[in-house]
Short mmCIF file of C-alpha atoms and ligand atoms in Angstrom, two decimals:
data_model
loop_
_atom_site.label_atom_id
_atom_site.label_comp_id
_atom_site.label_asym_id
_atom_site.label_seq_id
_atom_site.Cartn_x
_atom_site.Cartn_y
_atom_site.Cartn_z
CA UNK F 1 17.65 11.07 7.19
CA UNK F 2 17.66 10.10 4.05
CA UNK F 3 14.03 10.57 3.05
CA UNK F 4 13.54 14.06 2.77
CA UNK F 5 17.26 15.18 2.00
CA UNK F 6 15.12 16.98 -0.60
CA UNK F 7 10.97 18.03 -1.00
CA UNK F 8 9.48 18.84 -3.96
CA UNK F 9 5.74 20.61 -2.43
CA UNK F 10 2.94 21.97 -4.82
CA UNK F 11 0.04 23.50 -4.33
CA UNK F 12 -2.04 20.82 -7.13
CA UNK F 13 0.00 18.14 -9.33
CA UNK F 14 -1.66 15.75 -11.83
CA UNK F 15 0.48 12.92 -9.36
CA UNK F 16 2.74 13.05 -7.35
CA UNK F 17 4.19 9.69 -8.75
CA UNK F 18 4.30 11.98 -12.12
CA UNK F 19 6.52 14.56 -10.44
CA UNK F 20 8.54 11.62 -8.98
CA UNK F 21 9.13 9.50 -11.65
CA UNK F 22 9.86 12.83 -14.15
CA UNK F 23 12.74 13.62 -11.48
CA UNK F 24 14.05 10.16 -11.34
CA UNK F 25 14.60 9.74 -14.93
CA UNK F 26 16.77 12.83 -15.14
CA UNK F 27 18.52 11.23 -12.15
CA UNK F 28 17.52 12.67 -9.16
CA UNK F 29 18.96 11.28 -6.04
CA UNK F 30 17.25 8.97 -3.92
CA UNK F 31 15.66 10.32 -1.20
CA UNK F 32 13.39 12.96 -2.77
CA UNK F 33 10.13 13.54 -1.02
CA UNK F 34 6.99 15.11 -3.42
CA UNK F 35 4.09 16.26 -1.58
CA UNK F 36 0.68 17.94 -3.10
CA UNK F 37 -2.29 19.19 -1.59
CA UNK F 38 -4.44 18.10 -4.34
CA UNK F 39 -3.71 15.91 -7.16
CA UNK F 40 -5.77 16.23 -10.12
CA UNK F 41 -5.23 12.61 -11.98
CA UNK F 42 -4.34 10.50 -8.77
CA UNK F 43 -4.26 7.12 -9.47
CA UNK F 44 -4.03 3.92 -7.84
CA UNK F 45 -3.50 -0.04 -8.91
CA UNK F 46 -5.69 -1.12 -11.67
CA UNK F 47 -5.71 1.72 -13.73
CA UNK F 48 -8.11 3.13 -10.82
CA UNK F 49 -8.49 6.51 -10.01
CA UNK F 50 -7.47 7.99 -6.54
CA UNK F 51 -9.52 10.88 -5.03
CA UNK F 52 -7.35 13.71 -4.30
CA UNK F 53 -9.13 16.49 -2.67
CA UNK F 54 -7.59 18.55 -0.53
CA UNK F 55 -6.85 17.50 3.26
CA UNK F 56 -5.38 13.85 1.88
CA UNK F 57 -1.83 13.56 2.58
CA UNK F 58 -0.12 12.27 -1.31
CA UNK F 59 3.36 11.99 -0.77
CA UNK F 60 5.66 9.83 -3.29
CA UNK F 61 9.29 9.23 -2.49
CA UNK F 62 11.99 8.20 -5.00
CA UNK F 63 14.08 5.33 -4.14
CA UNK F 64 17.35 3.97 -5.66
CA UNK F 65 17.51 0.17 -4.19
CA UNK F 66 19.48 -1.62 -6.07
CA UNK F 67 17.32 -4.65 -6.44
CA UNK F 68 15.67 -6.60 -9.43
CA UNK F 69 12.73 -5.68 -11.11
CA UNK F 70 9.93 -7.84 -9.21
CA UNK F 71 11.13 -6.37 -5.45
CA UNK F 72 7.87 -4.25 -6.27
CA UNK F 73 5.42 -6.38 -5.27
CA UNK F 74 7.66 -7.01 -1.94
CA UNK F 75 8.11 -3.24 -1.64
CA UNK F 76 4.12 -2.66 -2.21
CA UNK F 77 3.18 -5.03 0.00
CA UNK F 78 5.46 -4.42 3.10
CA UNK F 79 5.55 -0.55 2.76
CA UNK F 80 1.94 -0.60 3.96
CA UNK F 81 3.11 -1.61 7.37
CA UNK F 82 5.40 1.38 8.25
CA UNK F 83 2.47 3.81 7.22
CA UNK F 84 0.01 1.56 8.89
CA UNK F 85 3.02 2.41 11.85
CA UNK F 86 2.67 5.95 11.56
CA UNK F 87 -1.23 6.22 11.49
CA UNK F 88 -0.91 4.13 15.07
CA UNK F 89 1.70 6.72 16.16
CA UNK F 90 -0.39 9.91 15.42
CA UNK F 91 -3.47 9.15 15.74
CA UNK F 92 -3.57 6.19 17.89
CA UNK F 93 -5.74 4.42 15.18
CA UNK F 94 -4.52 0.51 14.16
CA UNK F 95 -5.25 0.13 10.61
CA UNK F 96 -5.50 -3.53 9.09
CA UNK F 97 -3.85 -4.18 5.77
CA UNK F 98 -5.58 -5.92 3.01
CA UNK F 99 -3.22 -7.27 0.29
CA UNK F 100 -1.35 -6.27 -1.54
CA UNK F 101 -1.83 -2.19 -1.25
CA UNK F 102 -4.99 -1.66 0.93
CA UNK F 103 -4.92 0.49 4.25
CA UNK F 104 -8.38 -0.05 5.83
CA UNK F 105 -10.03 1.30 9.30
CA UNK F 106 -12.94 -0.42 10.23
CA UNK F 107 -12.72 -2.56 6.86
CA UNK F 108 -12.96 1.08 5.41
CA UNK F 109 -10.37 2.04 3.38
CA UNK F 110 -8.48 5.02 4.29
CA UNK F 111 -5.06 4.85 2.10
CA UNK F 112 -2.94 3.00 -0.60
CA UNK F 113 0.34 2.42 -1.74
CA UNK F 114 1.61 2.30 -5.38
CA UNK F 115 4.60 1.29 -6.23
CA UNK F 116 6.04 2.43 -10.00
CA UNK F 117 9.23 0.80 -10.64
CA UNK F 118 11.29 1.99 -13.65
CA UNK F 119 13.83 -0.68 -14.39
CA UNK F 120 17.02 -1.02 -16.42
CA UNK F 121 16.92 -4.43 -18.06
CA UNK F 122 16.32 -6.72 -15.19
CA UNK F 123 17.17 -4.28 -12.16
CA UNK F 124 15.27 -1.42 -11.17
CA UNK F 125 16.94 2.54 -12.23
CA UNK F 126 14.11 3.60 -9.28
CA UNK F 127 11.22 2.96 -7.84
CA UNK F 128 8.56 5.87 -6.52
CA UNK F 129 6.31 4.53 -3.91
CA UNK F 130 3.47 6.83 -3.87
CA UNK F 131 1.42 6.66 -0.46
CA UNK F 132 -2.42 8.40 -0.56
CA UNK F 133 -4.55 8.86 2.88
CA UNK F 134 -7.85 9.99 3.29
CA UNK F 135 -6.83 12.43 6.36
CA UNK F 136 -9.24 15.16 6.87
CA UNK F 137 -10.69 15.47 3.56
CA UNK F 138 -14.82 15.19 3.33
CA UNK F 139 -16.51 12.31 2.73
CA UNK F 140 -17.95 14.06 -0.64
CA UNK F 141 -14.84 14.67 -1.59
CA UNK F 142 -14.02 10.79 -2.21
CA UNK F 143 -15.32 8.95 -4.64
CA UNK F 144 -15.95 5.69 -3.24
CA UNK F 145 -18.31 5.30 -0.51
CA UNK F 146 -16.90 2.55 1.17
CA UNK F 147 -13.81 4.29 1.78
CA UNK F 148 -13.19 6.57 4.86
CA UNK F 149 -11.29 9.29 6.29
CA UNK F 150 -8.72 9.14 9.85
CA UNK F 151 -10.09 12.38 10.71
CA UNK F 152 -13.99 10.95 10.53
CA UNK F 153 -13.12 8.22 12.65
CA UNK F 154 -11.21 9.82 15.29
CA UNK F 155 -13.41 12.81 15.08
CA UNK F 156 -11.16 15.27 14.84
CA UNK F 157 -8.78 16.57 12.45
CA UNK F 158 -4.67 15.30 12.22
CA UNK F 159 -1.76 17.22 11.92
CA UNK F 160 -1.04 16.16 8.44
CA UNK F 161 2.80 17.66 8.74
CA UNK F 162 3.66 15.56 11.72
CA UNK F 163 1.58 12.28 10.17
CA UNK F 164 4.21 12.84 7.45
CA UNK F 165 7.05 13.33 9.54
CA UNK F 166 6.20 9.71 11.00
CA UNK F 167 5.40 8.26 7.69
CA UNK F 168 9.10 9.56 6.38
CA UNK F 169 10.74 8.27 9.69
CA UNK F 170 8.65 4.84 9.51
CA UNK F 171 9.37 4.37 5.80
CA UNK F 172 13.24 5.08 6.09
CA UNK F 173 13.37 2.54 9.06
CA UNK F 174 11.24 0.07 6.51
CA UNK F 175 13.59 1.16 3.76
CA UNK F 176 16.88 0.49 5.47
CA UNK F 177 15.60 -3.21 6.36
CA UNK F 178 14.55 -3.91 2.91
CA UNK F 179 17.87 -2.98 1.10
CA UNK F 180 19.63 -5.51 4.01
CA UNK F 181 16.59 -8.23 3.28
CA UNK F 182 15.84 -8.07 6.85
CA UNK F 183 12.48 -6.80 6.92
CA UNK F 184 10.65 -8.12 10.37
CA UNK F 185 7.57 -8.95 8.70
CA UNK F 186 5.72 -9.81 11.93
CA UNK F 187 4.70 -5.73 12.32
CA UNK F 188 2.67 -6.71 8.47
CA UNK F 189 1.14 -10.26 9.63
CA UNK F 190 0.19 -8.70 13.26
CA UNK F 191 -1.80 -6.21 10.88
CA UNK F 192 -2.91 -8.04 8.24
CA UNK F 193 -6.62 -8.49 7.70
CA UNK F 194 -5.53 -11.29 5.22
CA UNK F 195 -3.29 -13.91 6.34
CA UNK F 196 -5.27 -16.60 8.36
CA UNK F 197 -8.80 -15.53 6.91
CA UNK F 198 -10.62 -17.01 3.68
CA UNK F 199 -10.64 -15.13 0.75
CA UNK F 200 -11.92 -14.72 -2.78
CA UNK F 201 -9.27 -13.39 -5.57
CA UNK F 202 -10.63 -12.17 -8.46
CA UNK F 203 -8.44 -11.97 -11.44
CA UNK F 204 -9.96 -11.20 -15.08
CA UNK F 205 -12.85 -13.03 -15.20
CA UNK F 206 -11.08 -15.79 -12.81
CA UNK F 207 -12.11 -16.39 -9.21
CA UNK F 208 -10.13 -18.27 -6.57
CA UNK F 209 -11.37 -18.92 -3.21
CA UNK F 210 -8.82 -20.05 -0.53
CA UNK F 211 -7.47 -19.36 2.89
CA UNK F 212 -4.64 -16.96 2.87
CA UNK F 213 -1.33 -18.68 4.19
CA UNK F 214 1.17 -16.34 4.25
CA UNK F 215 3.16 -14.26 2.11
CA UNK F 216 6.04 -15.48 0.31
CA UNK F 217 9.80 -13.57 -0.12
CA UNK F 218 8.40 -11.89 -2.84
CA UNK F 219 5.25 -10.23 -1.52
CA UNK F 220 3.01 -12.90 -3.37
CA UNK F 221 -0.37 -14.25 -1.42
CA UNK F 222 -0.05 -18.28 -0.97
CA UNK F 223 -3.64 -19.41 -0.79
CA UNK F 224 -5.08 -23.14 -0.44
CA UNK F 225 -8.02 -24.35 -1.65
CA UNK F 226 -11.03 -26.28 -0.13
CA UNK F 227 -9.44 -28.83 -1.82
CA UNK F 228 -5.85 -28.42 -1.14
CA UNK F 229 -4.51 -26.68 -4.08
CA UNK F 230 -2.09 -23.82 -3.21
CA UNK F 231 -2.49 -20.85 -5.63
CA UNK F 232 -0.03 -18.21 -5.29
CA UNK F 233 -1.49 -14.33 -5.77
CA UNK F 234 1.67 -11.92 -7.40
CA UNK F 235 -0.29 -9.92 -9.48
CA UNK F 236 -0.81 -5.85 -8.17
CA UNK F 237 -2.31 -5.09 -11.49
CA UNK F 238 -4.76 -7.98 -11.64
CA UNK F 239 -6.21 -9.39 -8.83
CA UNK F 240 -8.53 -8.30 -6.15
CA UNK F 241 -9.61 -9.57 -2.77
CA UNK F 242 -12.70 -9.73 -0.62
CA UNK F 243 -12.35 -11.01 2.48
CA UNK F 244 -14.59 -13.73 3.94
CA UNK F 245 -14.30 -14.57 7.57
CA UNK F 246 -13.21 -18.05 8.53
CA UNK F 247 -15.42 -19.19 10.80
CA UNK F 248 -18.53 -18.14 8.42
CA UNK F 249 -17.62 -19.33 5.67
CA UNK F 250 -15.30 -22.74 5.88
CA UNK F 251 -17.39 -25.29 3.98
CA UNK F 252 -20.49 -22.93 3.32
CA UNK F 253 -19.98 -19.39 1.69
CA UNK F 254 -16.89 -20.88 -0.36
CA UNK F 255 -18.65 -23.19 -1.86
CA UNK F 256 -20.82 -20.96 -3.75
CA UNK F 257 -19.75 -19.64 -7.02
C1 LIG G 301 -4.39 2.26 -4.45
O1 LIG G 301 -5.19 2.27 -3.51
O2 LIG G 301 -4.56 1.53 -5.44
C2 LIG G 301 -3.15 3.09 -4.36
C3 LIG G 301 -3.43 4.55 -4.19
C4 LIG G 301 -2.16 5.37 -4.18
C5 LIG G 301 -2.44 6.84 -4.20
C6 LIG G 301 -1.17 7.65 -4.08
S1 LIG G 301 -1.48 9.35 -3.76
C7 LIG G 301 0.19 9.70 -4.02
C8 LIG G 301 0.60 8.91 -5.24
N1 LIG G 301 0.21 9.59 -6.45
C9 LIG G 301 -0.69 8.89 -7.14
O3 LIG G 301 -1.19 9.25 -8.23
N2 LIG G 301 -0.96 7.75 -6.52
C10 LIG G 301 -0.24 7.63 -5.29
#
């Protein structure tokens, strides 16, 4: 296995991704696997912050593919079906994935993915994918109250050591497909929450309402419009989604503003 040739654990980091990224830039290997109990400045997409109490799983893993700077949205984006994968295998439990980074139970979120590439003019040095799930850690314990944890819905705890040993095993398997470009993305469309459903995209002080295609090579969201425009969604740092169903809300809900 690749993934895993070498763990970094701690007890509490500010991020994993931190401890990652430090590594990478004095040139760790690929292949490095950090794990914390806690993380005291977790962070997810947006500049958001990610609860890290203890009984979450934060794992980040530093990758070498040698691929150009904007595989990141592709790498966000598709990683979250492998760990979707490996939820399914432990705990029996089929998340949905919301693009672009959004692991949800019960259209409750239970994990993310962020993806920090460090690139080299146009091709990325590394990346660290950085994967946070709400495992068995208390519902006080996370900030938002929409989100959720896979121990609350299965009602009892998980093994967090073997949900990681599936995660590492899933991720590799996702890992060696992406590096061949032959990532079968059917495992992310069976799970998306997304593709197929109308949705409203918020970016800035810009909405978009449209039906969500599919995704493009790059990871990007190809929406159309009531009125036929396709809008493309690329933008991790920028945009978010709300889903509303199709068979609500063609030619009513969108319409409002
Ligand atoms: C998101 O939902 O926006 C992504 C959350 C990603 C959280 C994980 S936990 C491990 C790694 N370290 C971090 O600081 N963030 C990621």
């Amino acid at each position: 296995m690749l993934l895993g040739r070498r763990f970094v654990r701690r007890e509490e980091v500010t991020s994993t991704n931190d401890v990652a990224k430090a590594l990478g830039k004095e040139g760790e290997p690929e292949g490095l696997v950090v794990v914390a109990r806690r993380q005291s400045a977790g962070r997810g997409r947006m500049g958001r912050t990610w609860s890290s109490p203890s009984g979450g799983l934060y794992v980040s893993v530093l990758l070498r593919p040698r691929l150009e700077a904007d595989a990141v949205l592709r790498m966000t984006v598709l990683s979250c079906a492998p760990v979707a994968k490996a939820i399914e295998e432990v705990t029996g439990i089929r998340p949905e994935l919301k693009w672009p980074n959004d692991i949800l139970v019960g259209g409750r979120k239970v994990g993310g993915i962020l993806v920090e590439g460090v690139s080299v003019g146009k091709e990325l040095d590394f990346v660290v994918l950085g994967i946070g799930l709400n495992v068995n850690s208390s519902q006080e314990g996370l900030d938002a109250p929409e989100a959720t944890t896979l121990s609350a819905v299965l009602g009892r705890e998980v093994e967090t050591e073997i949900l990681l040993t599936s995660l590492l095993r899933h991720l590799e398997a996702f890992y060696t497909s992406l590096k061949a470009d032959e990532v079968d993305e059917d495992d992310y469309k069976e799970m998306s929450c997304i593709l197929g459903n109308w949705v409203e995209a918020r970016m800035g002080n810009q909405t978009l309402r449209g039906k969500a295609l599919y995704l493009d090579h790059e990871g990007g969201l190809v929406l159309r419009s009531e009125e036929g425009l396709i809008f493309r969604l690329a933008s991790v740092n920028e945009t978010s989604i709300k889903i509303t169903k199709e068979e609500e809300n063609e030619g009513s809900l969108l319409r409002k503003t």
